[in-house]
Coordinates of C-alpha atoms in Angstrom, one line a residue:
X89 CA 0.0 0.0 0.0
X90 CA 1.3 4.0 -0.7
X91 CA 0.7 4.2 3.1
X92 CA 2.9 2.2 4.2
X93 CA 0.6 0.8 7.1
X94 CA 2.5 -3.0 6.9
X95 CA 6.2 -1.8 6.6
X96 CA 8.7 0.9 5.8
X97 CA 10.5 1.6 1.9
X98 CA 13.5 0.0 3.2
X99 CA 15.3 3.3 3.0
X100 CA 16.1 3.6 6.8
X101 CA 19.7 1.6 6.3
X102 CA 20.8 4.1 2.9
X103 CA 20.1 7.2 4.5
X104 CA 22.1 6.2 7.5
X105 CA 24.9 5.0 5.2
X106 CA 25.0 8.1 3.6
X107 CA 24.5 10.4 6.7
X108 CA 27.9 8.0 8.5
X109 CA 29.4 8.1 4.9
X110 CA 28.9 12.3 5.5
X111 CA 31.0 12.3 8.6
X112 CA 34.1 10.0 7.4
X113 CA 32.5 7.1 9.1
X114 CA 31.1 3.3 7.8
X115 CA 28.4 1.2 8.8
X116 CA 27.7 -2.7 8.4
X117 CA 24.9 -5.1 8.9
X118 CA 25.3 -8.8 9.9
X119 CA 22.9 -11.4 10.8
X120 CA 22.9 -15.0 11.6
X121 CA 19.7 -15.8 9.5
X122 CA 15.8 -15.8 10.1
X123 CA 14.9 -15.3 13.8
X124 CA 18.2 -14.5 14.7
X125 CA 18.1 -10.7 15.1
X126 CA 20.6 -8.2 13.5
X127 CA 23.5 -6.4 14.2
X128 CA 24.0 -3.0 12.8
X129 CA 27.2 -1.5 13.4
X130 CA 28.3 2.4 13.1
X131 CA 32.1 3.2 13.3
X132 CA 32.3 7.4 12.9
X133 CA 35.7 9.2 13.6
X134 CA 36.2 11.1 17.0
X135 CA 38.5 14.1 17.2
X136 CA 40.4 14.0 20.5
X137 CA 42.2 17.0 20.1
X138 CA 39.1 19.5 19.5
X139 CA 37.0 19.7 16.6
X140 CA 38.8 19.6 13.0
X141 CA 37.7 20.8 9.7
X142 CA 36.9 18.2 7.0
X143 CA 39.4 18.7 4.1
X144 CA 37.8 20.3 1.5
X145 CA 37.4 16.8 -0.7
X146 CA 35.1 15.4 2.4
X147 CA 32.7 18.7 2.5
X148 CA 29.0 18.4 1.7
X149 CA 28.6 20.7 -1.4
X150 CA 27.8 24.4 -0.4
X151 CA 24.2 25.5 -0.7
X152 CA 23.7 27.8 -3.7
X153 CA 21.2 30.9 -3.7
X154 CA 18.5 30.2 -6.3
X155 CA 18.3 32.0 -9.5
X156 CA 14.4 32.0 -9.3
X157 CA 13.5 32.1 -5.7
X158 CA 9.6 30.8 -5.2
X159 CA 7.2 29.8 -2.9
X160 CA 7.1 25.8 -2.3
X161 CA 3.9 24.1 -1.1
X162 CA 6.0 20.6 0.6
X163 CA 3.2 17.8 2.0
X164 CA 4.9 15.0 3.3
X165 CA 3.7 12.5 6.7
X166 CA 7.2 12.3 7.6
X167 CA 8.2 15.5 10.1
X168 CA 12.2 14.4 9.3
X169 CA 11.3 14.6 6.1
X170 CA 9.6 17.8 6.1
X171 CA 11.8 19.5 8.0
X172 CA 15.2 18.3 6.1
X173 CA 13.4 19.3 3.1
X174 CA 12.3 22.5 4.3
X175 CA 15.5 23.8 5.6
X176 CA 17.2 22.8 2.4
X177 CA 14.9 24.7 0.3
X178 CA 15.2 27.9 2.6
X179 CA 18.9 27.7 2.7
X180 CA 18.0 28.3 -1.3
X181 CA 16.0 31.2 -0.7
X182 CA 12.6 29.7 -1.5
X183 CA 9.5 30.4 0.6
X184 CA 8.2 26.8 2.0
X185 CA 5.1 26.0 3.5
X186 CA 4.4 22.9 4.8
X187 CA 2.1 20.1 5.8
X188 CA 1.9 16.4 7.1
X189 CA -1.4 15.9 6.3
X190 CA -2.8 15.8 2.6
X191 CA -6.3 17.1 3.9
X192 CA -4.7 20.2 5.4
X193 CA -3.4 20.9 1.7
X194 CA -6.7 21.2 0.5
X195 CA -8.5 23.1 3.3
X196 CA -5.0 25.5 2.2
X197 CA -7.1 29.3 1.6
X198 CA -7.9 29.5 -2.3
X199 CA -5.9 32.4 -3.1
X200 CA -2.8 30.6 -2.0
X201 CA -0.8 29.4 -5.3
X202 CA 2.9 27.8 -4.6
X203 CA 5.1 28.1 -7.8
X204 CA 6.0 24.5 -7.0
X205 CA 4.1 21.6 -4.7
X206 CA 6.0 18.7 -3.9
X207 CA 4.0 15.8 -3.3
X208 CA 4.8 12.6 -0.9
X209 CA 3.1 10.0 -3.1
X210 CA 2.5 7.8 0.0
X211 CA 0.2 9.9 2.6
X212 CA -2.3 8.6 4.7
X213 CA -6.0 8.8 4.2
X214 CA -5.1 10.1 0.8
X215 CA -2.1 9.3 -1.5
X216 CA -0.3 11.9 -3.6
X217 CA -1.6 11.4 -6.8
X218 CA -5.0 12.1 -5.4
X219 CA -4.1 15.2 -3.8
X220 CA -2.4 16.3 -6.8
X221 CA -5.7 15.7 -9.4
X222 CA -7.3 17.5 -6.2
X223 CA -5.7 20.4 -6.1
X224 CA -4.9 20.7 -10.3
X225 CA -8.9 21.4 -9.9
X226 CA -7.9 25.1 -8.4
X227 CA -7.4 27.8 -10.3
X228 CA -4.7 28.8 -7.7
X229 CA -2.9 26.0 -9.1
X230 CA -2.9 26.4 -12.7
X231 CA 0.3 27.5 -12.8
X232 CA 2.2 25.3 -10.0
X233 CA 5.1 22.6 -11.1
X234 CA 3.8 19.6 -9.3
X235 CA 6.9 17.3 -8.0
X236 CA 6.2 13.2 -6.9
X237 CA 8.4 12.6 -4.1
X238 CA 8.3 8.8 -3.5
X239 CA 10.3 5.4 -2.4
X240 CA 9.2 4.2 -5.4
X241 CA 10.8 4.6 -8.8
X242 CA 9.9 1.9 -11.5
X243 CA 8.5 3.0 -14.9
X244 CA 4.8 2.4 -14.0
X245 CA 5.3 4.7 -11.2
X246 CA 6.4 7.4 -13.1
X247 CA 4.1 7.0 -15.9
X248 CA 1.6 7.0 -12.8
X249 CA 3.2 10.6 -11.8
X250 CA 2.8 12.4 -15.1
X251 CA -0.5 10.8 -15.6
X252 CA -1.4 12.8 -12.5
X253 CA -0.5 16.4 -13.5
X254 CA 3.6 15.8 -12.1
X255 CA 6.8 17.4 -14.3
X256 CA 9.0 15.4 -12.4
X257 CA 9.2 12.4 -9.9
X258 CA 11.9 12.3 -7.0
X259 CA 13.0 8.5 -5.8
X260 CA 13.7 9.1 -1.8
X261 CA 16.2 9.5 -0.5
X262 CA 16.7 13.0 -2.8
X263 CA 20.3 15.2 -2.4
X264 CA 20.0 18.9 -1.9
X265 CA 21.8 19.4 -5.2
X266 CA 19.3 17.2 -6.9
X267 CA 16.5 19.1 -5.2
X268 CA 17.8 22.5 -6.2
X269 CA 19.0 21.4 -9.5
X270 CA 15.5 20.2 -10.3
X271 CA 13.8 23.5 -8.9
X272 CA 16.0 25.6 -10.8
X273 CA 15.6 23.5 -14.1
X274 CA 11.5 23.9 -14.1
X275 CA 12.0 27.7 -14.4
X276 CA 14.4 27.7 -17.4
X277 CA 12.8 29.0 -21.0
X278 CA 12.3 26.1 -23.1

């Protein structure tokens, strides 16, 4: 189900790779087999001596201003998720709004009309491709770039996406740079 109700995406173990990865560190799962449990183990770098500075080959990539600042509509169930999101499109210079529940989205006043929504295709009550239709119904939103943001990423979903009114459709876990990149990309003259 797009809810998620049995299970997770699986993506817990890659973003904490890439989070341990981030900070010069490694991480490893082992397990005996079925019913035996699992070990998960995190090895990150300490700094006796103080705090040093990465060298500059180990530095996330700086946050660049955006060319077309805009107003971003974000709906996603997951508060990380949200708020990760959010603060990466504010370092930008984008104006974000944001929601956890797709209901809220559509009680959202009518005169309010993000340049850009990006969708969580798995919300409760109501899944992303629903709220999208939904809100392609306001005239508000004639104008707004809808984004899919799901842990799902074959070619059916993505037909599934554009058949739905989205320009694009983000696999989770999605990089600031691809974020941004992406953003910047729906503003450029054709």
């Amino acid at each position: 189900a797009l809810d998620r109700s049995r299970g997770g995406l699986g993506l817990g173990l890659a973003i904490v790779k890439s989070i341990v990865l981030l900070h010069g560190g490694t991480v490893s799962a082992h397990s005996a087999g079925a019913g035996q449990g699992s070990r998960f183990v995190v090895r990150v770098p300490t700094c006796p001596d103080g705090i040093e500075s990465l060298p500059p080959e180990r530095l996330p990539p700086s946050v660049t201003a955006a060319a077309h600042p805009c107003t971003v509509l974000l709906v996603d169930d997951n508060p990380d998720v949200l708020q990760a999101m959010a603060a990466l499109l504010e370092l930008s210079g984008h104006r974000v709004a944001t929601l956890a529940d797709p209901a809220a989205a559509l009680r959202l006043p009518s005169e309010f009309a993000p340049e850009v929504a990006i969708l969580d295709i798995g919300l409760p009550g109501m899944d992303g491709y629903e709220l999208a239709l939904e809100l392609g119904k306001r005239p508000a939103f004639s104008e707004t770039r809808l984004i899919a943001l799901s842990g799902y990423g074959q070619p059916a979903d993505r037909a599934r996406s554009k058949s739905a009114g989205f320009c694009a459709h983000l696999v989770k876990p999605v990089s600031g740079n691809q974020l941004a990149a992406l953003i910047e990309s729906l503003f450029q003259p054709s």
